[in-house]
Short mmCIF file of C-alpha atoms in Angstrom, two decimals:
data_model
loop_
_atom_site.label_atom_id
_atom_site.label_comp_id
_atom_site.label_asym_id
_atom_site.label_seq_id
_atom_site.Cartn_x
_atom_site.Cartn_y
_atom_site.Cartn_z
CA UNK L 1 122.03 105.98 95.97
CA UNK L 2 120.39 109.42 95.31
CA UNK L 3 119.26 110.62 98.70
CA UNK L 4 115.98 112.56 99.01
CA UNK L 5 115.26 115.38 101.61
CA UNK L 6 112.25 116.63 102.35
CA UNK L 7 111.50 119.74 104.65
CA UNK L 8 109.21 120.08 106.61
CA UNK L 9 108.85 116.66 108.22
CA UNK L 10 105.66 117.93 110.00
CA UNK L 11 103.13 120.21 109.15
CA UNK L 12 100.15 121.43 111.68
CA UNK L 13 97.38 123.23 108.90
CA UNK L 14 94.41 124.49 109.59
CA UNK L 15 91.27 123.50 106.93
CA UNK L 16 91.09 125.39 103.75
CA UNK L 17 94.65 126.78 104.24
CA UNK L 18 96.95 126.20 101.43
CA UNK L 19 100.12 123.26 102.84
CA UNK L 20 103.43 123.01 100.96
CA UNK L 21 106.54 120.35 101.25
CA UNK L 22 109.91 120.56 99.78
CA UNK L 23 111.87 117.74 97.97
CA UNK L 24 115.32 117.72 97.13
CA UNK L 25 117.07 115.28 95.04
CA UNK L 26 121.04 114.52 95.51
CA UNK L 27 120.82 114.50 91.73
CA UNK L 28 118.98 115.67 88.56
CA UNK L 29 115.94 113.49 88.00
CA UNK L 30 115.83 114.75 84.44
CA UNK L 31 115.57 111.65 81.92
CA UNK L 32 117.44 112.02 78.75
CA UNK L 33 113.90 111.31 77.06
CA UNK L 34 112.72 114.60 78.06
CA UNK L 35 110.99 113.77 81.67
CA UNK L 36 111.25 113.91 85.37
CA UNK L 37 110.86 110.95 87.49
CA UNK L 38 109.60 112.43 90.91
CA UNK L 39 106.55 111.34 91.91
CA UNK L 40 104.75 112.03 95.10
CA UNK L 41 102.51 109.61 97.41
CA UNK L 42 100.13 109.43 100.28
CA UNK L 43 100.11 106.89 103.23
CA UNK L 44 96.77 107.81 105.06
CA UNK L 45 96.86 106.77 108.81
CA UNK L 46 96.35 103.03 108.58
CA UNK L 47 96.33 102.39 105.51
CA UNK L 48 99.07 101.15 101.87
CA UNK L 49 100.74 104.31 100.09
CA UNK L 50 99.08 105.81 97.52
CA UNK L 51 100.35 107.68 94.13
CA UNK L 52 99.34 111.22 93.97
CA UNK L 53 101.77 112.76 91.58
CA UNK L 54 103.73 111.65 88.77
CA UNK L 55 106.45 112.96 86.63
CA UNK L 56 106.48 116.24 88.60
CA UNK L 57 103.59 117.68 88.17
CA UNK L 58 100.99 115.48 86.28
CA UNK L 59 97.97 114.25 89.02
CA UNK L 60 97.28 110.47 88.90
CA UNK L 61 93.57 109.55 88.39
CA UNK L 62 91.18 110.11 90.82
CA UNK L 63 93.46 112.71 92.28
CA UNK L 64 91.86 115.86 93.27
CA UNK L 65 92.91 119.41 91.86
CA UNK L 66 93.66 120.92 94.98
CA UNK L 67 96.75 118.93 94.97
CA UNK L 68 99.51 119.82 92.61
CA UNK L 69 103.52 119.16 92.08
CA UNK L 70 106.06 121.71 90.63
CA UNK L 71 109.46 121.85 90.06
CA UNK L 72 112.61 120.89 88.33
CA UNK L 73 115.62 118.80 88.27
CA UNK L 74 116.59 118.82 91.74
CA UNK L 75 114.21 121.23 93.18
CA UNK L 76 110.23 120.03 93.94
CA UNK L 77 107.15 120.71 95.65
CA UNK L 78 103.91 119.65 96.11
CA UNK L 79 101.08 121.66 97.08
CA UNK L 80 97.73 121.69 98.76
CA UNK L 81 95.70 124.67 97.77
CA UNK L 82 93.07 124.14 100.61
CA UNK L 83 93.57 121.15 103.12
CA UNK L 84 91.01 119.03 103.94
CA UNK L 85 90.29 116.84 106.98
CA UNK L 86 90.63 113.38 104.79
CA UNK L 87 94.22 114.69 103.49
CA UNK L 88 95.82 113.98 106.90
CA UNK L 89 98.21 111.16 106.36
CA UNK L 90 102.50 111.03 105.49
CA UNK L 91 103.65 112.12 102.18
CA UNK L 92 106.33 110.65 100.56
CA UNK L 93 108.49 112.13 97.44
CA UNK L 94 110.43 108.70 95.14
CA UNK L 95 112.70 109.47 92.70
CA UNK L 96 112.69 106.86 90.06
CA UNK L 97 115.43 107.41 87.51
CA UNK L 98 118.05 105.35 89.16
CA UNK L 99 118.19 102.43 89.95
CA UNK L 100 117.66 102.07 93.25
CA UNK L 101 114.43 103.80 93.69
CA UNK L 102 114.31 106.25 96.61
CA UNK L 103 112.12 107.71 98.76
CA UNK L 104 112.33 111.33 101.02
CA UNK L 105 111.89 110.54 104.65
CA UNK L 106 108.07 111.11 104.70
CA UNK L 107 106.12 114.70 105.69
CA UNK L 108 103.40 114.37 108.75
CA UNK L 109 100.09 116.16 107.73
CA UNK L 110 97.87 117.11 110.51
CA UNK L 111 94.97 118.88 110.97
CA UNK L 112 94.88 121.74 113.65
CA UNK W 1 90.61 97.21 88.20
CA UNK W 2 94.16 96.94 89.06
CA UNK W 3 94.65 94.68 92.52
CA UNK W 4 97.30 93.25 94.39
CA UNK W 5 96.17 90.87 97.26
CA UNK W 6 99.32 90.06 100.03
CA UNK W 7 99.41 86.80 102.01
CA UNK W 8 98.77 86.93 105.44
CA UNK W 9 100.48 88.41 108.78
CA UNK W 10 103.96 85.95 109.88
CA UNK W 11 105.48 85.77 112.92
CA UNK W 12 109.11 84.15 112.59
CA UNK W 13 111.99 83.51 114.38
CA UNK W 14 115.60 84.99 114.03
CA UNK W 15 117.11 83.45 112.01
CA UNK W 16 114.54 81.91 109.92
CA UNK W 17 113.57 82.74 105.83
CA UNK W 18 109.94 84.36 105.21
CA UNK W 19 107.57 84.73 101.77
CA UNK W 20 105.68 87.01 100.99
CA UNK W 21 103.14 86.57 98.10
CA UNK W 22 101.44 88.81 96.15
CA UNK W 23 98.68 88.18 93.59
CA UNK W 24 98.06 90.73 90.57
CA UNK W 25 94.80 91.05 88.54
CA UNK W 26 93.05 93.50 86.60
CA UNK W 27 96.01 94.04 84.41
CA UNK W 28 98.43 91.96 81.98
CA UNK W 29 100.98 90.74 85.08
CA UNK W 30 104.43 90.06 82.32
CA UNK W 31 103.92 93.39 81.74
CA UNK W 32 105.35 95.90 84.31
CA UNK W 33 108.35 95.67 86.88
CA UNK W 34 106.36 94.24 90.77
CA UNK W 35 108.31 96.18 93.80
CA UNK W 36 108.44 94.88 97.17
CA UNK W 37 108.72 98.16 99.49
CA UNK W 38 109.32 97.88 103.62
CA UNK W 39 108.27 99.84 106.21
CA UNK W 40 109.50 99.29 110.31
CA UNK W 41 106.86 100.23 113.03
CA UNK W 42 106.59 104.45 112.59
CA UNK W 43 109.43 104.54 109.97
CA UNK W 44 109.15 105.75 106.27
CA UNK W 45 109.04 103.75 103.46
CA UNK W 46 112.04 101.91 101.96
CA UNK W 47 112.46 100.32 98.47
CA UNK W 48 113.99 97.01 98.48
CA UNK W 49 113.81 96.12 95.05
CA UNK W 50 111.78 94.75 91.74
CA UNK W 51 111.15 92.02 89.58
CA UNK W 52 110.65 91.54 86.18
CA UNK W 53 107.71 89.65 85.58
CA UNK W 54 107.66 88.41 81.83
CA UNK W 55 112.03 87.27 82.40
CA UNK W 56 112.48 87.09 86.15
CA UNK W 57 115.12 89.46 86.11
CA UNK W 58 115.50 91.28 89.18
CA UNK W 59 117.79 94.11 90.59
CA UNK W 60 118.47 94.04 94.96
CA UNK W 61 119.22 97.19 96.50
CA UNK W 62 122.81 96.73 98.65
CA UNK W 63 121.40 96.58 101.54
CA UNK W 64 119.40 93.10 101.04
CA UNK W 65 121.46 91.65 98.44
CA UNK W 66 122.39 88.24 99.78
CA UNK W 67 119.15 88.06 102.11
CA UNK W 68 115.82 88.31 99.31
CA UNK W 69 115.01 86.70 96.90
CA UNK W 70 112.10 88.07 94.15
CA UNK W 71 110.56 85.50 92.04
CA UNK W 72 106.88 85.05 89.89
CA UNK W 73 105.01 82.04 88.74
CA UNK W 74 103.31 83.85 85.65
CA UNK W 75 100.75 81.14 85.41
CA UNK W 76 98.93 82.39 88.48
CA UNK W 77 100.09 86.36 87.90
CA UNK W 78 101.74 86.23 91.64
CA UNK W 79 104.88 87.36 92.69
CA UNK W 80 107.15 86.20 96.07
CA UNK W 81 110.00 88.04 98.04
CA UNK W 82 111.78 85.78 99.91
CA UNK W 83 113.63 87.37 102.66
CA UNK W 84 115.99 85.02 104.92
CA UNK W 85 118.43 85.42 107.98
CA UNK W 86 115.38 87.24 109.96
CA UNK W 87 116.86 89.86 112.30
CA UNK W 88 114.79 91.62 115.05
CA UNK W 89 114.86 94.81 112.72
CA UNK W 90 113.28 92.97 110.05
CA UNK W 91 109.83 93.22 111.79
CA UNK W 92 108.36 95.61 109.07
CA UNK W 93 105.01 95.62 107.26
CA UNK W 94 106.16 94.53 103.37
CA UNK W 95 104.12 95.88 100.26
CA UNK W 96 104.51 95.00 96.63
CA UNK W 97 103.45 97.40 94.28
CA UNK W 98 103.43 97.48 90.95
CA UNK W 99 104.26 100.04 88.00
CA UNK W 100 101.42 98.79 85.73
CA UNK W 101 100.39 100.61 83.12
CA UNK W 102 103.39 102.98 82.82
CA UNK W 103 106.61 102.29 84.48
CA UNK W 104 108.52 104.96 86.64
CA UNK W 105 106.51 104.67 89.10
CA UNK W 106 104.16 102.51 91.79
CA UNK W 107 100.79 103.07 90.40
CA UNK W 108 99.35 100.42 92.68
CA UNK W 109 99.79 98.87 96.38
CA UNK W 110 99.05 95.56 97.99
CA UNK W 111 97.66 96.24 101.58
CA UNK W 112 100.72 95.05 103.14
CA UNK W 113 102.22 91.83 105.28
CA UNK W 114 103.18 92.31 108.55
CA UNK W 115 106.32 90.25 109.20
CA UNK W 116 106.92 90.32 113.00
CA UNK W 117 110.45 88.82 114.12
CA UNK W 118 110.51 87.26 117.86
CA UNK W 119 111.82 84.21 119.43
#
């Protein structure tokens, strides 16, 4: 199974200052039709998972611009240009290009 | 709008089998892969496997091959994951999501089913 790692696994920001998390793949998540199956997902305090970012970089709708995904193959991020209260929550990166899906270990966002 | 609606909170026994349903609307359900995700009490999230709405086909990760079972009755657009031989460390909320309208990925979430294991 490809293993995921994500760094840090908890993150103290205060509002309107830019967050970042890391994920690493064990393997290249580069499709031979051309795309990268990373995605990126929310689980607010209480509440289901939800999709943020798909295919590295591309937001899902609804999603606001402050958050944004880069990266390649085995190397990605996702960033928060200025953190807001409501984006406290654990993010998740999935890698879906082999079977079985996985998921990193989940990055605590709080609010200082 | 896309929905998926879980069956209620369960409290089994060791030992004992559990189902989980999930109901789709808002979209064509024979159309994209339904995945049943886990997650323990303040653990992350876990991928347990999919099915294949339109054949039934369905892939297990390792781990619960043997123990779940993923099925669908199309003519109501719900899907089940049957997951027997309840341990103590099954107690886990369960989500199904789905990968409508794209694939490679979970576009969409149930709101979960808490499956509590105690004698």
């Amino acid at each position: 199974d490809v293993v995921m790692t994500q760094t840090p696994l908890s993150l103290s920001v205060t509002p309107g200052q830019p967050a970042s998390i890391s994920c690493r793949s064990g393997e290249s998540l580069l499709h031979t039709d051309g795309k990268t199956y990373l995605s990126w997902y929310l689980q607010k305090p209480g509440q289901s998972p939800h999709l943020l970012i798909y295919e590295v970089s591309r937001r899902f709708s609804g999603v606001p611009d402050r958050f944004s995904g880069t990266g390649s193959g085995t190397h990605f991020t996702l960033e928060i240009s200025r953190v807001e209260a409501e984006d406290v929550g654990i993010y998740y990166c999935m890698q879906s290009l082999p079977l079985p899906w996985t998921f990193g270990q989940g990055t605590k966002v709080e609010i200082k | 709008q896309v929905q998926l609606v879980q069956s209620g909170a369960e409290v089994k026994k060791p030992g004992a089998s559990v189902k989980v349903s999930c109901k789709a609307s808002g979209y064509i359900f024979t159309g994209y892969h339904i995945a049943w995700v886990r997650q323990a009490p303040g653990q992350g999230l876990e991928w347990m496997g999919r099915i294949r709405p339109d054949s039934g086909g369905t892939y297990y990760t390792q781990k619960f091959q043997g123990r779940v079972t993923m099925t669908r009755d199309t003519s109501i657009g719900t899907a089940y994951m049957e997951l027997s031989s309840l341990r103590y460390d099954d107690t886990a909320v369960y989500y199904c999501a789905t990968e409508c309208c794209s694939g490679w990925r979970l576009n969409y979430w149930g709101q979960g089913t808490l499956v509590t294991v105690s004698s």
